[in-house]
mmCIF file of C-alpha atoms in Angstrom:
data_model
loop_
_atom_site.group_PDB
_atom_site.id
_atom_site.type_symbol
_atom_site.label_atom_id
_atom_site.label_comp_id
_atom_site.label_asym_id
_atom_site.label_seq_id
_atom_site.Cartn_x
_atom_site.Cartn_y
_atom_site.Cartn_z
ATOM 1 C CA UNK W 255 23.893 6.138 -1.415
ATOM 2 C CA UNK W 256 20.116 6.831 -1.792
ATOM 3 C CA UNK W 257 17.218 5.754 -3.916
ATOM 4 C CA UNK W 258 14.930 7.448 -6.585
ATOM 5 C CA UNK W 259 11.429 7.276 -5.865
ATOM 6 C CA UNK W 260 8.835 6.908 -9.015
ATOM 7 C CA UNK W 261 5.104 6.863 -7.882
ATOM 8 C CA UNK W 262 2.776 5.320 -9.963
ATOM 9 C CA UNK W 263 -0.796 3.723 -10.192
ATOM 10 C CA UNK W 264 -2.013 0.832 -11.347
ATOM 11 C CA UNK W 265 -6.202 1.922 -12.064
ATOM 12 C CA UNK W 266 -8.530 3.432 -9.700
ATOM 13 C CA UNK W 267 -11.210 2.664 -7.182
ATOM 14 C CA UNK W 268 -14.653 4.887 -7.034
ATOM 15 C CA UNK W 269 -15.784 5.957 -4.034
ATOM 16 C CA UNK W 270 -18.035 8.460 -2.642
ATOM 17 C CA UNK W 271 -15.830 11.845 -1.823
ATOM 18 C CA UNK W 272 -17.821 11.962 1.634
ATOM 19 C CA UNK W 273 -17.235 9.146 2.362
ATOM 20 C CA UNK W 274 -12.921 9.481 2.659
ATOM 21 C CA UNK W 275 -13.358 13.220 4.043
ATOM 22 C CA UNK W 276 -16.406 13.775 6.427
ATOM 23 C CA UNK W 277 -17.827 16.577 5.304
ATOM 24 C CA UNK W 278 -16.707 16.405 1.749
ATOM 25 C CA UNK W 279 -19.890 16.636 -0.950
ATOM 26 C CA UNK W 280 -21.966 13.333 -1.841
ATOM 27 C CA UNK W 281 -20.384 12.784 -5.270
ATOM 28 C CA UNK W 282 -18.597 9.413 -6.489
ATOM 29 C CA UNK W 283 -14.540 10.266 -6.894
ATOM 30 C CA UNK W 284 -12.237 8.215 -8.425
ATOM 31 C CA UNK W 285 -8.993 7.317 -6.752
ATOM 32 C CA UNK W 286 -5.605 5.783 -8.031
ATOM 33 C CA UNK W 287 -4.661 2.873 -6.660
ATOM 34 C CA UNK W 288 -0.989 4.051 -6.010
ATOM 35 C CA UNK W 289 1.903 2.001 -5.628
ATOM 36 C CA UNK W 290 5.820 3.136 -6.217
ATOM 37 C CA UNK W 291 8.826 2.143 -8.063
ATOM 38 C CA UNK W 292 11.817 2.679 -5.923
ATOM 39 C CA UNK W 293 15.155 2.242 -7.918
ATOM 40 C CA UNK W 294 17.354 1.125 -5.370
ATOM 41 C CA UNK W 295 21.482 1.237 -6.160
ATOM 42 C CA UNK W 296 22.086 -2.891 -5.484
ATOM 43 C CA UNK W 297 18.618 -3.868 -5.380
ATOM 44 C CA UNK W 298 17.861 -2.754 -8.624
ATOM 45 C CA UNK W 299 13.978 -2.033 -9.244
ATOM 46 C CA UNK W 300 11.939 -2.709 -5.846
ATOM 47 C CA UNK W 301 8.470 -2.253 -5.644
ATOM 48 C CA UNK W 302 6.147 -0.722 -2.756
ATOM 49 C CA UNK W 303 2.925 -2.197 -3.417
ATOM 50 C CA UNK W 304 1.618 -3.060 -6.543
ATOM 51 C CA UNK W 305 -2.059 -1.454 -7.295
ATOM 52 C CA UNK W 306 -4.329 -3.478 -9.355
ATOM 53 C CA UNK W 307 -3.935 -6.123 -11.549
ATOM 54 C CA UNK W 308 -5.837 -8.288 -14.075
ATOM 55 C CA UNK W 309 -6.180 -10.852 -11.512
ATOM 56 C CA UNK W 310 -8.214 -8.739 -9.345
ATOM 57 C CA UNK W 311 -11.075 -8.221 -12.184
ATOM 58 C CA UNK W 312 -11.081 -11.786 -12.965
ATOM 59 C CA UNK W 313 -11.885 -12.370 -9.374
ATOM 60 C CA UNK W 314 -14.769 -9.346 -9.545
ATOM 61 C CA UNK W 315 -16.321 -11.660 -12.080
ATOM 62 C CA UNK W 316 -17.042 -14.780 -10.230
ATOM 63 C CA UNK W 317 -18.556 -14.946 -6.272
ATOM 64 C CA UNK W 318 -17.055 -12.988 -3.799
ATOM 65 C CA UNK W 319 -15.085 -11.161 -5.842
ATOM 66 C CA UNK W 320 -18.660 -9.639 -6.942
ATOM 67 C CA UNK W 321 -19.062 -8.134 -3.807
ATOM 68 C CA UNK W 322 -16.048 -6.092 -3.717
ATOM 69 C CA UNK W 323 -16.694 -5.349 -7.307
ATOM 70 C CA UNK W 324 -20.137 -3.566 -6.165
ATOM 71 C CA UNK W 325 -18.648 -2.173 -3.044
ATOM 72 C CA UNK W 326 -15.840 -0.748 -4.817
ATOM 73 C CA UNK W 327 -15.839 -0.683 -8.336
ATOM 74 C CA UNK W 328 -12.435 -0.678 -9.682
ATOM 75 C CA UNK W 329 -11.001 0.980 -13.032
ATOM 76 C CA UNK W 330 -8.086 -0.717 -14.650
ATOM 77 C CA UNK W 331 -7.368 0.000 -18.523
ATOM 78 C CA UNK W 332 -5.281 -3.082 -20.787
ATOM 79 C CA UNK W 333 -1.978 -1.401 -20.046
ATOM 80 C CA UNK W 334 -2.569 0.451 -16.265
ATOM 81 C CA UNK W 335 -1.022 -2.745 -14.678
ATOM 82 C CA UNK W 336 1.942 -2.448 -12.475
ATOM 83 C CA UNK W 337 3.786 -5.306 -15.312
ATOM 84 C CA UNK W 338 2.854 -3.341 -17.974
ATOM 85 C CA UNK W 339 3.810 0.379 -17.022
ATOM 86 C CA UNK W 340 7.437 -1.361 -15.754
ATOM 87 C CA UNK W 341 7.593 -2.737 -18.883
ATOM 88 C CA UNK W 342 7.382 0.870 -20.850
ATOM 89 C CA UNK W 343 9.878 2.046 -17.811
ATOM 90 C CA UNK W 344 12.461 -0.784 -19.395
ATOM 91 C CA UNK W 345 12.065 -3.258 -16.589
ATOM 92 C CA UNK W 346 10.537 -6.655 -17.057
ATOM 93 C CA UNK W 347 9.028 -8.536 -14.803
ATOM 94 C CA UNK W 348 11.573 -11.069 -13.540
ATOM 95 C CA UNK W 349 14.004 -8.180 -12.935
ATOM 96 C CA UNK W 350 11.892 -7.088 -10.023
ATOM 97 C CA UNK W 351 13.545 -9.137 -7.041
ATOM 98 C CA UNK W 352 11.846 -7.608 -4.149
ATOM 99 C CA UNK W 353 8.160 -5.985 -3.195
ATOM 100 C CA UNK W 354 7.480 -4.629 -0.046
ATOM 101 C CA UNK W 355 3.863 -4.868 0.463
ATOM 102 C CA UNK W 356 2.307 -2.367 2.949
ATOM 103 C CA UNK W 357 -1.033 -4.215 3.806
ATOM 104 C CA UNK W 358 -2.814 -7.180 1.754
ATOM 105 C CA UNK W 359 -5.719 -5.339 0.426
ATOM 106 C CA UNK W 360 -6.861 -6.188 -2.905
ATOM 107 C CA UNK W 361 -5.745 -2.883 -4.195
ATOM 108 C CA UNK W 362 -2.357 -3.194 -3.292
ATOM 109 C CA UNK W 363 -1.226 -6.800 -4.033
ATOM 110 C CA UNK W 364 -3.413 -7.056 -7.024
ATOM 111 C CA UNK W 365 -0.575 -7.591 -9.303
ATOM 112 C CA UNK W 366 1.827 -9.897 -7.468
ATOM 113 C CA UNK W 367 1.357 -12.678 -9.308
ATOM 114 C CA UNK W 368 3.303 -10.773 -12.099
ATOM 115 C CA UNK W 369 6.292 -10.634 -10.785
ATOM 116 C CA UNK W 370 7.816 -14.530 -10.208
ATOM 117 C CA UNK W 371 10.464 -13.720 -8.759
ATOM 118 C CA UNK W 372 10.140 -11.443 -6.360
ATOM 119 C CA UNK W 373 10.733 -12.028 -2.368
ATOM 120 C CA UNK W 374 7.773 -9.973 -0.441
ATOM 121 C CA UNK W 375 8.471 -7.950 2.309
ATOM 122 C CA UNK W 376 5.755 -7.204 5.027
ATOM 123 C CA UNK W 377 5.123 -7.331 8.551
ATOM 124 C CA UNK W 378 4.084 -10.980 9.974
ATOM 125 C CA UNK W 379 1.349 -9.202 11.440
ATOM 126 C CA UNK W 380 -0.514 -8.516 7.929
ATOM 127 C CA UNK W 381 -0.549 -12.071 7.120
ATOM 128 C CA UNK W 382 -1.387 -14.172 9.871
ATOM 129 C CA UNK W 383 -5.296 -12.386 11.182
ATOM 130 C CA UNK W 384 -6.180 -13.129 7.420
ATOM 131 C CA UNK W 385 -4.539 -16.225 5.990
ATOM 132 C CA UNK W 386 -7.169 -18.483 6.876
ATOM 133 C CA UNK W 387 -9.834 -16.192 5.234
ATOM 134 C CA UNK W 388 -11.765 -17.300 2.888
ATOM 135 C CA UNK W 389 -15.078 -16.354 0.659
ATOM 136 C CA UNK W 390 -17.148 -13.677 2.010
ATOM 137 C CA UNK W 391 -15.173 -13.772 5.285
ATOM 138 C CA UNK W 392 -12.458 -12.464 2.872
ATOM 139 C CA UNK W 393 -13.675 -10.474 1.110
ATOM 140 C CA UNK W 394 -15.051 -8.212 4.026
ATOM 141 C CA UNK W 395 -11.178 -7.598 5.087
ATOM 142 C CA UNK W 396 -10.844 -6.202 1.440
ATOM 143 C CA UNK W 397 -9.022 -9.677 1.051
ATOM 144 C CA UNK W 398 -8.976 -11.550 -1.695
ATOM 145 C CA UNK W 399 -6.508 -15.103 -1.357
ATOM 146 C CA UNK W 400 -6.438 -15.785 -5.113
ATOM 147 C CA UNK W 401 -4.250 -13.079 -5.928
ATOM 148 C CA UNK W 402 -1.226 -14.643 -3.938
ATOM 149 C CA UNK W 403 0.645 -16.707 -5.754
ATOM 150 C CA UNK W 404 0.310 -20.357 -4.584
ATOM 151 C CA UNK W 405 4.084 -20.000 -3.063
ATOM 152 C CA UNK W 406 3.475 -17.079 -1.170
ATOM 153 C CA UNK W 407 3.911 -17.898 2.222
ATOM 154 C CA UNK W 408 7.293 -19.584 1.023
ATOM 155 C CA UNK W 409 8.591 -15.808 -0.675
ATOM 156 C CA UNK W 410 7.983 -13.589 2.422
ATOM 157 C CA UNK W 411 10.893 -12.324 4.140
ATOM 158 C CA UNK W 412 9.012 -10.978 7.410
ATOM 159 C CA UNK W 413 10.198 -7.210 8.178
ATOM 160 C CA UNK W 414 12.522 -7.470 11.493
ATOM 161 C CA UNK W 415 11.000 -4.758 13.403
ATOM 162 C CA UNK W 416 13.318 -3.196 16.750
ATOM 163 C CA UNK W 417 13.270 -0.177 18.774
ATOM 164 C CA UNK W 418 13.345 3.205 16.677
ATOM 165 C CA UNK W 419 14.772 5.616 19.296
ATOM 166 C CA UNK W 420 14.293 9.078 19.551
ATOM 167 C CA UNK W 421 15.216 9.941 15.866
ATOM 168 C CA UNK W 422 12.182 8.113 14.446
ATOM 169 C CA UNK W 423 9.562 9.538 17.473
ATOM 170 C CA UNK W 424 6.771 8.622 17.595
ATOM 171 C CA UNK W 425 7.690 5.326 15.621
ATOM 172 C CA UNK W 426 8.973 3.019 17.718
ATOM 173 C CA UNK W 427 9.771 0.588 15.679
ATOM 174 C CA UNK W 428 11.505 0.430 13.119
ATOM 175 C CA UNK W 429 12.685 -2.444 10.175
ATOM 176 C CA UNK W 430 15.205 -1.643 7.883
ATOM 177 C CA UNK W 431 14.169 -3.334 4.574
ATOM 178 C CA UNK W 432 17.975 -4.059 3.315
ATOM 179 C CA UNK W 433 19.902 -3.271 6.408
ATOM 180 C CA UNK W 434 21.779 -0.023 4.698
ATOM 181 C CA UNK W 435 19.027 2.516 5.730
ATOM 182 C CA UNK W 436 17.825 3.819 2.525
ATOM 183 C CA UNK W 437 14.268 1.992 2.772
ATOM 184 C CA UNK W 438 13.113 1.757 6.423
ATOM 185 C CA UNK W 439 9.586 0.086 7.053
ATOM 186 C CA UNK W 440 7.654 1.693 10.146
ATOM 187 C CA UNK W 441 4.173 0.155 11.052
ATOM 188 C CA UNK W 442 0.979 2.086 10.374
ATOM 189 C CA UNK W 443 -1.611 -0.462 11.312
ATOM 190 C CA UNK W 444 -5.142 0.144 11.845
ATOM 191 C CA UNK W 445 -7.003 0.563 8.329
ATOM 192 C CA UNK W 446 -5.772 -2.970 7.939
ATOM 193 C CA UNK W 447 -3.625 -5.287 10.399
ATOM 194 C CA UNK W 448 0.211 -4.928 9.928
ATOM 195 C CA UNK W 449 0.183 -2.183 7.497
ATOM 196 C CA UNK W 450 3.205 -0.317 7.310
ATOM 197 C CA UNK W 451 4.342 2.799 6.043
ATOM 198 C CA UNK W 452 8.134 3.423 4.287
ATOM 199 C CA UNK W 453 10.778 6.113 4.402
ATOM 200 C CA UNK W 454 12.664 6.401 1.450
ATOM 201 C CA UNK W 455 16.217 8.292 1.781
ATOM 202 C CA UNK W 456 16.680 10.092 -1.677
ATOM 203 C CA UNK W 457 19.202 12.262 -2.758
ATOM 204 C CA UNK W 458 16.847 14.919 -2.433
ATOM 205 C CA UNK W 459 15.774 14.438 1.215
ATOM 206 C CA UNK W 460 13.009 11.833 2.945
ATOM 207 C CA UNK W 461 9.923 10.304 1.505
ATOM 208 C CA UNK W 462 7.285 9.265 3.457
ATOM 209 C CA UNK W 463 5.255 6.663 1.468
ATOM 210 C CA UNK W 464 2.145 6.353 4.136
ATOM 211 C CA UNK W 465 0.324 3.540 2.205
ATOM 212 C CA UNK W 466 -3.206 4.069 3.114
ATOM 213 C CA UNK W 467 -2.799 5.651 6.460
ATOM 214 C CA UNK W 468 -4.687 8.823 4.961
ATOM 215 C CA UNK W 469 -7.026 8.811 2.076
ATOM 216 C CA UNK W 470 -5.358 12.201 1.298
ATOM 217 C CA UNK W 471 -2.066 14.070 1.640
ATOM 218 C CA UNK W 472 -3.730 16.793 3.504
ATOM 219 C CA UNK W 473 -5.359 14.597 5.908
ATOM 220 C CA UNK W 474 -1.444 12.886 6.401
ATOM 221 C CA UNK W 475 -0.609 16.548 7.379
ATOM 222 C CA UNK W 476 -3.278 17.905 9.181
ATOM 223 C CA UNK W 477 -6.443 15.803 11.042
ATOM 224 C CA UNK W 478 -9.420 15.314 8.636
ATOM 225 C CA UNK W 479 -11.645 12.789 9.791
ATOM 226 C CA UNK W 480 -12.853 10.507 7.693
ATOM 227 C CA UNK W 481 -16.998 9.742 7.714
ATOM 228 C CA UNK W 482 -17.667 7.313 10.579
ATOM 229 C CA UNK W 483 -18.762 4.842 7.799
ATOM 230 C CA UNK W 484 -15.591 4.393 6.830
ATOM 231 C CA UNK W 485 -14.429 3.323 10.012
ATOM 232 C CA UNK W 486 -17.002 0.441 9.945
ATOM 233 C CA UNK W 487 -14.514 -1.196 7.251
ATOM 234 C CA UNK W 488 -11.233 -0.564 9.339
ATOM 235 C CA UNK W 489 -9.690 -3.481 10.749
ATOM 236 C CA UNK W 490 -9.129 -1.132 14.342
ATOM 237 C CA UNK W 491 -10.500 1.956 14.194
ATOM 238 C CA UNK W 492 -8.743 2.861 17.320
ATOM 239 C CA UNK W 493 -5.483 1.848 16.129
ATOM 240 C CA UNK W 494 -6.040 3.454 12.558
ATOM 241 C CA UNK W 495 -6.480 7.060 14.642
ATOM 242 C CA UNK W 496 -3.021 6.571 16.114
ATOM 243 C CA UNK W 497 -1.453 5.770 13.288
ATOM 244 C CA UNK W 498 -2.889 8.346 11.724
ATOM 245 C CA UNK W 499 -1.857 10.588 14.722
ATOM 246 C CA UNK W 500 1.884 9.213 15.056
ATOM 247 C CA UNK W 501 2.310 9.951 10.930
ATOM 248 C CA UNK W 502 0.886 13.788 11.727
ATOM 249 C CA UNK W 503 3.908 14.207 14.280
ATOM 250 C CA UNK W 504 6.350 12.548 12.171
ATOM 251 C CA UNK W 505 5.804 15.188 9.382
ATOM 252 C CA UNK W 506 5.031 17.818 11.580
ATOM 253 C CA UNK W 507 9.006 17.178 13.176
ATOM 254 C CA UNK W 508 10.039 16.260 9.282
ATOM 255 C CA UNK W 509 8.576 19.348 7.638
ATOM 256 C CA UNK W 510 10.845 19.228 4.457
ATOM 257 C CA UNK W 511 9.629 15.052 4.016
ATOM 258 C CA UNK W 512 8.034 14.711 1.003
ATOM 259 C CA UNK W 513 4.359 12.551 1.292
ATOM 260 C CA UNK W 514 2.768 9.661 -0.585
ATOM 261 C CA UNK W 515 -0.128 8.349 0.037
ATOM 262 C CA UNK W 516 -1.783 5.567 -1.648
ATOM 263 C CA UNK W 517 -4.981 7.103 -2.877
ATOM 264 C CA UNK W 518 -3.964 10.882 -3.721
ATOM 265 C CA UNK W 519 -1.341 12.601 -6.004
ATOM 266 C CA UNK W 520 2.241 12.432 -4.129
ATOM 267 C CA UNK W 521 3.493 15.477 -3.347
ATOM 268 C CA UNK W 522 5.869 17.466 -5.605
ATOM 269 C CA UNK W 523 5.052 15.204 -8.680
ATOM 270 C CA UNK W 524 2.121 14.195 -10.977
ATOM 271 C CA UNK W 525 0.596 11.065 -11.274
ATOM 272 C CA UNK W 526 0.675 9.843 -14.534
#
């Protein structure tokens, strides 16, 4: 058995290219707020992430949710939500049963509240530094609480992390998402606490889907700083490097794994 691996977006985020690449030219980019359909052969549709939704520009309109507005302006068209684009795809929403989230920034859970009946898959560790957050406190962790459902706490099935071994070095840990080893969560944390990273088994080989451990699929592959303001907005700057490290060794020993990260084009496909 194996799964089939659709990446999609759900809008975009501006941001100054120098900013995600030091030395990369003063000029506001645009980036797609990725997330991935993952057909999965009992699961049915599963989601990894969820990109943004109209909740999150409701919340840009009234305080906080201003602030991150102005810090990151966000792009999202009538029909660029995660719902929608599943729709066109031939899934609605209550058929999707299970999201694995990879971190609880706004751009990645901004459209769980569209799917009702979904259990949510992350790491404990994501949930608990910012559950208590509120207001600008919040939003300064890229966090914004209204766009959990009100039953959120009560959907999460926490990832069950244990020892990787040597096949999964450096990871070592490891949670396999539905205990038959086709989606297998491995932590990337750093850029925000408990983020994780998955590895898809498809017919066609591995996928790494990296979340937001690199702004870029080259700098998943090969070490390209980002500016040191960025690091000001990581939630351990330290612990984002290692990640960052321990995903350039994994594909460096996985050279035929396909990449995905959040904010670039996957490769071997285009974004639509």
């Amino acid at each position: 058995m194996t799964v089939r691996v659709i990446p999609l977006r759900a809008g975009s985020c501006l941001n100054l290219a120098a900013i995600t690449e030091r030395g990369a030219p003063w000029r506001v980019q645009a980036y797609p707020a990725g997330f991935t359909l993952i057909l999965h052969p009992t699961r049915g549709p599963v989601l990894f992430d969820t990109g943004y939704g109209a909740d999150v520009v409701a919340a840009m309109r009234r305080w906080p949710g201003l602030i991150y507005g102005l810090i990151t302006p966000v792009q999202l068209g009538p029909h660029d939500s995660a719902r929608e684009q599943l729709r066109v795809l031939g899934f609605a929403p209550e058929e999707v049963r299970h999201v694995i989230v990879s971190h609880l920034h706004a751009d990645h859970v901004g459209g769980l509240r569209d799917f009702p009946h979904a259990t949510f898959h992350l790491d404990r560790r994501a949930w608990e530094p910012l559950r208590k957050l509120r207001g600008v406190r919040a939003v300064r962790r890229a966090y914004l609480p209204e766009l959990l459902p009100n039953d959120f706490e009560d959907r999460c099935a926490w990832l069950d992390f244990e020892g990787a071994g040597d096949a999964l070095h450096p990871f070592a840990e490891v949670a396999d998402v539905f205990g038959d080893g086709l989606l297998r969560a491995v932590p990337l944390p750093g850029h925000a606490p408990g983020m994780v990273g998955l590895l898809a088994q498809e017919e066609a080989g591995l996928t790494v889907l990296a979340a937001d451990a690199a702004w870029s699929v080259r700098a998943g592959r090969e070490e390209r700083p980002v500016h040191p303001l960025a690091r000001v907005a990581f939630h351990d700057p330290a612990q984002e490097a290692t990640s960052g490290a321990a995903l350039r060794s994994f594909l460096h020993a996985n050279p035929a794994a396909r990449l995905h990260v959040s904010h670039d084009a996957p490769e071997g496909w285009t974004v639509p």
